[in-house]
Structures are given as structure tokens and as C-alpha cells.
PDB file of C-alpha atoms in Angstrom:
ATOM      1  CA  MET X   1       8.330  10.115   2.429  1.00 96.00           C
ATOM      2  CA  LEU X   2      10.271   9.533  -0.919  1.00 98.00           C
ATOM      3  CA  ASP X   3       9.697  12.011  -2.855  1.00 95.00           C
ATOM      4  CA  GLU X   4       8.345  11.708  -6.559  1.00 95.00           C
ATOM      5  CA  GLY X   5      12.219  10.139  -8.664  1.00 96.00           C
ATOM      6  CA  ALA X   6      13.620   8.869  -5.497  1.00 98.00           C
ATOM      7  CA  PRO X   7      14.049   5.386  -6.017  1.00 98.00           C
ATOM      8  CA  ALA X   8      12.227   3.203  -3.206  1.00 98.00           C
ATOM      9  CA  PRO X   9      14.071   0.485  -1.137  1.00 97.00           C
ATOM     10  CA  ASP X  10      13.268  -2.979  -1.981  1.00 97.00           C
ATOM     11  CA  PHE X  11      12.199  -5.223   0.351  1.00 97.00           C
ATOM     12  CA  ASP X  12      11.041  -8.551   1.107  1.00 96.00           C
ATOM     13  CA  LEU X  13       8.118  -9.467   2.544  1.00 97.00           C
ATOM     14  CA  GLU X  14       5.376 -12.679   3.873  1.00 96.00           C
ATOM     15  CA  GLY X  15       2.097 -11.923   2.792  1.00 96.00           C
ATOM     16  CA  THR X  16      -1.230 -12.655   2.476  1.00 92.00           C
ATOM     17  CA  ASP X  17      -2.604 -14.465  -0.351  1.00 82.00           C
ATOM     18  CA  GLY X  18      -5.846 -15.751   0.012  1.00 74.00           C
ATOM     19  CA  ASP X  19      -5.948 -18.077   2.446  1.00 74.00           C
ATOM     20  CA  ALA X  20      -1.616 -18.803   1.761  1.00 76.00           C
ATOM     21  CA  VAL X  21       1.124 -16.760   3.147  1.00 84.00           C
ATOM     22  CA  GLY X  22       3.649 -16.058   0.624  1.00 86.00           C
ATOM     23  CA  ALA X  23       7.058 -13.888  -0.289  1.00 92.00           C
ATOM     24  CA  TYR X  24       6.867 -10.717  -1.366  1.00 96.00           C
ATOM     25  CA  ARG X  25       9.666  -8.603  -3.056  1.00 97.00           C
ATOM     26  CA  LEU X  26       9.515  -5.581  -3.691  1.00 98.00           C
ATOM     27  CA  SER X  27      12.151  -5.321  -7.330  1.00 98.00           C
ATOM     28  CA  ALA X  28      11.018  -8.669  -9.107  1.00 97.00           C
ATOM     29  CA  ALA X  29       7.049  -7.424  -8.977  1.00 97.00           C
ATOM     30  CA  ALA X  30       7.471  -4.131 -10.461  1.00 97.00           C
ATOM     31  CA  SER X  31      10.246  -5.250 -12.494  1.00 97.00           C
ATOM     32  CA  ARG X  32       5.975  -7.219 -14.039  1.00 96.00           C
ATOM     33  CA  ALA X  33       4.247  -3.670 -13.701  1.00 96.00           C
ATOM     34  CA  PRO X  34       3.854  -0.822 -11.519  1.00 97.00           C
ATOM     35  CA  VAL X  35       3.540  -1.568  -8.349  1.00 98.00           C
ATOM     36  CA  LEU X  36       1.469   0.234  -5.613  1.00 98.00           C
ATOM     37  CA  VAL X  37       3.190   0.365  -2.482  1.00 98.00           C
ATOM     38  CA  ALA X  38       0.039   1.232   0.754  1.00 98.00           C
ATOM     39  CA  PHE X  39       1.356   1.693   3.804  1.00 98.00           C
ATOM     40  CA  TYR X  40      -1.739   1.111   6.438  1.00 98.00           C
ATOM     41  CA  THR X  41      -1.266   2.221   9.851  1.00 97.00           C
ATOM     42  CA  GLU X  42      -3.077  -1.365  11.529  1.00 96.00           C
ATOM     43  CA  ASP X  43      -5.591  -3.730  10.523  1.00 97.00           C
ATOM     44  CA  GLY X  44      -9.344  -3.121  11.380  1.00 94.00           C
ATOM     45  CA  GLY X  45      -8.360   0.692  12.018  1.00 95.00           C
ATOM     46  CA  ALA X  46     -11.525   2.784  10.949  1.00 96.00           C
ATOM     47  CA  ALA X  47      -9.335   4.892   8.326  1.00 97.00           C
ATOM     48  CA  CYS X  48      -7.246   2.362   7.234  1.00 97.00           C
ATOM     49  CA  ARG X  49     -10.749   0.160   6.290  1.00 97.00           C
ATOM     50  CA  THR X  50     -11.865   3.169   4.589  1.00 98.00           C
ATOM     51  CA  TYR X  51      -7.964   4.008   2.786  1.00 98.00           C
ATOM     52  CA  LEU X  52      -8.215  -0.297   2.311  1.00 98.00           C
ATOM     53  CA  GLU X  53     -11.432  -0.694  -0.054  1.00 98.00           C
ATOM     54  CA  ALA X  54     -11.396   3.354  -1.853  1.00 98.00           C
ATOM     55  CA  LEU X  55      -8.146   0.272  -3.522  1.00 98.00           C
ATOM     56  CA  ARG X  56     -10.335  -2.346  -3.233  1.00 97.00           C
ATOM     57  CA  ASP X  57     -12.748  -0.789  -5.445  1.00 97.00           C
ATOM     58  CA  THR X  58     -10.629   1.651  -8.036  1.00 97.00           C
ATOM     59  CA  ASP X  59     -11.279   0.072 -11.172  1.00 96.00           C
ATOM     60  CA  TRP X  60      -6.787  -0.140 -12.213  1.00 95.00           C
ATOM     61  CA  GLY X  61      -8.332  -1.952 -15.349  1.00 92.00           C
ATOM     62  CA  ALA X  62      -9.579   1.122 -16.418  1.00 93.00           C
ATOM     63  CA  LEU X  63      -6.326   3.267 -15.419  1.00 94.00           C
ATOM     64  CA  THR X  64      -3.943   0.686 -16.879  1.00 93.00           C
ATOM     65  CA  ASP X  65      -2.530  -2.725 -18.290  1.00 92.00           C
ATOM     66  CA  GLY X  66      -0.886  -4.106 -15.460  1.00 93.00           C
ATOM     67  CA  ILE X  67      -0.292  -3.405 -11.558  1.00 96.00           C
ATOM     68  CA  ALA X  68       0.543  -5.152  -8.144  1.00 96.00           C
ATOM     69  CA  VAL X  69      -1.179  -3.133  -4.520  1.00 97.00           C
ATOM     70  CA  PHE X  70       0.207  -4.736  -1.577  1.00 98.00           C
ATOM     71  CA  GLY X  71      -0.883  -3.133   1.566  1.00 98.00           C
ATOM     72  CA  VAL X  72       1.791  -3.172   4.499  1.00 98.00           C
ATOM     73  CA  ALA X  73       1.522  -2.333   7.956  1.00 97.00           C
ATOM     74  CA  PRO X  74       3.289  -4.058  11.357  1.00 96.00           C
ATOM     75  CA  GLY X  75       1.055  -7.231  12.458  1.00 94.00           C
ATOM     76  CA  THR X  76       0.552 -10.283  11.560  1.00 95.00           C
ATOM     77  CA  MET X  77      -0.205 -13.030   9.428  1.00 95.00           C
ATOM     78  CA  ASP X  78      -3.196 -13.386  11.332  1.00 94.00           C
ATOM     79  CA  ASP X  79      -4.196 -10.470  11.516  1.00 95.00           C
ATOM     80  CA  HIS X  80      -3.276  -9.687   8.377  1.00 96.00           C
ATOM     81  CA  ARG X  81      -5.299 -12.996   7.250  1.00 95.00           C
ATOM     82  CA  ARG X  82      -8.558 -11.929   9.446  1.00 95.00           C
ATOM     83  CA  PHE X  83      -8.025  -8.456   7.873  1.00 96.00           C
ATOM     84  CA  ALA X  84      -7.837  -9.223   4.255  1.00 96.00           C
ATOM     85  CA  ALA X  85     -10.171 -11.762   4.407  1.00 95.00           C
ATOM     86  CA  ASP X  86     -13.132  -9.074   6.128  1.00 96.00           C
ATOM     87  CA  LEU X  87     -12.859  -6.759   3.418  1.00 97.00           C
ATOM     88  CA  ASP X  88     -12.534  -8.891   0.095  1.00 96.00           C
ATOM     89  CA  LEU X  89      -9.043  -7.819  -0.965  1.00 96.00           C
ATOM     90  CA  PRO X  90      -7.885  -8.641  -4.020  1.00 95.00           C
ATOM     91  CA  PHE X  91      -4.119  -7.864  -2.867  1.00 96.00           C
ATOM     92  CA  PRO X  92      -2.099  -8.374  -0.561  1.00 97.00           C
ATOM     93  CA  LEU X  93      -1.032  -7.636   2.889  1.00 97.00           C
ATOM     94  CA  LEU X  94       2.263  -7.432   3.821  1.00 98.00           C
ATOM     95  CA  VAL X  95       3.710  -7.582   7.046  1.00 97.00           C
ATOM     96  CA  ASP X  96       5.901  -5.462   7.848  1.00 96.00           C
ATOM     97  CA  HIS X  97       8.779  -6.748  10.630  1.00 89.00           C
ATOM     98  CA  ALA X  98      11.755  -4.867   8.583  1.00 84.00           C
ATOM     99  CA  GLY X  99      11.309  -1.361   9.232  1.00 93.00           C
ATOM    100  CA  VAL X 100      10.315  -0.620   6.198  1.00 97.00           C
ATOM    101  CA  ASP X 101       7.961   1.569   6.790  1.00 97.00           C
ATOM    102  CA  GLY X 102      10.695   3.851   8.109  1.00 97.00           C
ATOM    103  CA  GLN X 103      12.814   3.240   5.195  1.00 97.00           C
ATOM    104  CA  PHE X 104      10.081   4.837   2.583  1.00 98.00           C
ATOM    105  CA  GLY X 105      10.130   8.029   5.626  1.00 97.00           C
ATOM    106  CA  VAL X 106       6.490   6.652   6.230  1.00 97.00           C
ATOM    107  CA  GLN X 107       6.831   5.787  10.595  1.00 95.00           C
ATOM    108  CA  ARG X 108       5.558   8.980  12.414  1.00 94.00           C
ATOM    109  CA  PRO X 109       7.920   9.334  16.016  1.00 93.00           C
ATOM    110  CA  ASP X 110       5.779   7.275  17.918  1.00 93.00           C
ATOM    111  CA  GLY X 111       6.178   4.521  15.301  1.00 91.00           C
ATOM    112  CA  THR X 112       3.010   3.973  14.223  1.00 93.00           C
ATOM    113  CA  THR X 113       2.838   3.756  10.461  1.00 96.00           C
ATOM    114  CA  ARG X 114       1.443   7.200   8.285  1.00 97.00           C
ATOM    115  CA  ARG X 115      -1.179   5.560   5.638  1.00 97.00           C
ATOM    116  CA  THR X 116       0.606   6.656   2.265  1.00 98.00           C
ATOM    117  CA  ALA X 117       0.835   5.366  -0.897  1.00 98.00           C
ATOM    118  CA  PHE X 118       3.887   5.032  -4.049  1.00 98.00           C
ATOM    119  CA  LEU X 119       3.316   3.955  -7.094  1.00 98.00           C
ATOM    120  CA  VAL X 120       6.854   2.572  -7.876  1.00 98.00           C
ATOM    121  CA  ASP X 121       7.958   1.946 -11.709  1.00 97.00           C
ATOM    122  CA  GLY X 122       9.625  -1.396 -13.338  1.00 95.00           C
ATOM    123  CA  ARG X 123      13.212   1.029 -12.080  1.00 96.00           C
ATOM    124  CA  CYS X 124      12.752   0.918  -8.610  1.00 97.00           C
ATOM    125  CA  ARG X 125      11.391   4.589  -8.494  1.00 98.00           C
ATOM    126  CA  VAL X 126       9.132   6.607  -6.784  1.00 98.00           C
ATOM    127  CA  ARG X 127       6.756   8.235 -10.161  1.00 97.00           C
ATOM    128  CA  CYS X 128       4.268   9.290  -7.646  1.00 96.00           C
ATOM    129  CA  SER X 129       3.878   9.586  -3.768  1.00 97.00           C
ATOM    130  CA  TRP X 130       1.356  10.265  -1.766  1.00 98.00           C
ATOM    131  CA  ALA X 131      -0.103  11.013   1.676  1.00 97.00           C
ATOM    132  CA  ASP X 132      -4.124   9.778   3.726  1.00 97.00           C
ATOM    133  CA  ASP X 133      -4.924  13.638   5.898  1.00 95.00           C
ATOM    134  CA  PRO X 134      -4.337  12.043   8.864  1.00 92.00           C
ATOM    135  CA  ASP X 135      -7.278  14.507  10.424  1.00 93.00           C
ATOM    136  CA  ARG X 136      -9.604  12.909   7.344  1.00 94.00           C
ATOM    137  CA  ASP X 137     -12.871  11.598   9.403  1.00 96.00           C
ATOM    138  CA  PRO X 138     -12.831   7.931   9.156  1.00 95.00           C
ATOM    139  CA  ALA X 139     -16.275   7.332   8.267  1.00 94.00           C
ATOM    140  CA  THR X 140     -15.092   8.913   4.450  1.00 96.00           C
ATOM    141  CA  ARG X 141     -13.288   7.881   1.446  1.00 95.00           C
ATOM    142  CA  PRO X 142      -9.632   8.926   1.610  1.00 97.00           C
ATOM    143  CA  ASP X 143      -9.180  11.143  -2.000  1.00 96.00           C
ATOM    144  CA  LEU X 144      -7.272   9.024  -4.742  1.00 96.00           C
ATOM    145  CA  SER X 145      -7.304  11.371  -7.129  1.00 95.00           C
ATOM    146  CA  ALA X 146      -3.761  12.162  -7.784  1.00 95.00           C
ATOM    147  CA  VAL X 147      -2.656   7.849  -7.398  1.00 95.00           C
ATOM    148  CA  HIS X 148      -5.175   7.098  -9.428  1.00 95.00           C
ATOM    149  CA  ASP X 149      -3.593  10.833 -11.663  1.00 95.00           C
ATOM    150  CA  ALA X 150      -0.029   8.772 -12.166  1.00 93.00           C
ATOM    151  CA  VAL X 151      -1.500   5.568 -12.454  1.00 95.00           C
ATOM    152  CA  ALA X 152      -3.158   5.884 -15.616  1.00 93.00           C
ATOM    153  CA  ARG X 153      -0.312   8.143 -17.113  1.00 88.00           C
ATOM    154  CA  ARG X 154       2.232   6.114 -16.022  1.00 71.00           C
TER     155      ARG X 154
END
């Protein structure tokens, strides 16, 4: 897992944007505002659902003037689109077919992706890295206070 201060690997991934599909480049987004790259394991999983809901329900405007949030996971565009609509997400879900999770060091030996988040600044440097507790009860929300604190002090 990338540590604070490490360069964040740039990526170009396709993602959901409401009913449309778009291309998302990390460096381009980070040049406009900090980016929270939120990796999750799968569409529809209970722990992933509560994780993305916690991100959705965060009042980012109370923490900073501007931020982009990208959810990133393997899967299909159709599954991502359904999951994003089901959760009413205000941020895109990007399809990771390129092994970006491995570049960020969050791919498990079995090939699945750990629920993690990275705050990336305008120089594409990691300002905060966070990992969800793998033993968290899927019905409870993850503790994102470290992410919130990093966003507020950026």
C-alpha cells in the first residue's frame, strides 16, 4: 500500500457519470482539486456498500473548497452503473481493468481489491492513505475520520 508522500500512479480509466460513461485521468483531476481515490472490492458487497455510502454521505464541502472522489474497482461498466444508481452516488465508479489496484499496492494475493482510500494532491503525491478494517461488521460504517482530517488540513 502506498504511503504518505509516495507518488500516486497516474491512470486513465472509464467510469460511470450518471447514465453516461466517461474517461477519468488522475493527473488531470488532481490538477484541479485534490482527489480521493477510493478502492473497493466489488459492486453489491455489504461492506463495500456501507463504505461507499459513508463516502457519499460525507459533507466534503464542510472540509474543503473542492475535492473529486473516484470509486475504483474491478467489474463491468453495467455493474458499476447499477451500483452507483442504487446508492445514488454523486461521484463516478471507475472500472479497473488495468491493474491500478496493484500499482497502488492494494491488490490481495487472491486478486481481489482491498477497501482503501488515497488522498492525492495536485503534484500526484499521496497525502493520506487509509485501509478499512477487513473484520469490520459489514452493517457498520467504516471510521473515515483519518481521511476527513487529511482532507480538512490539506
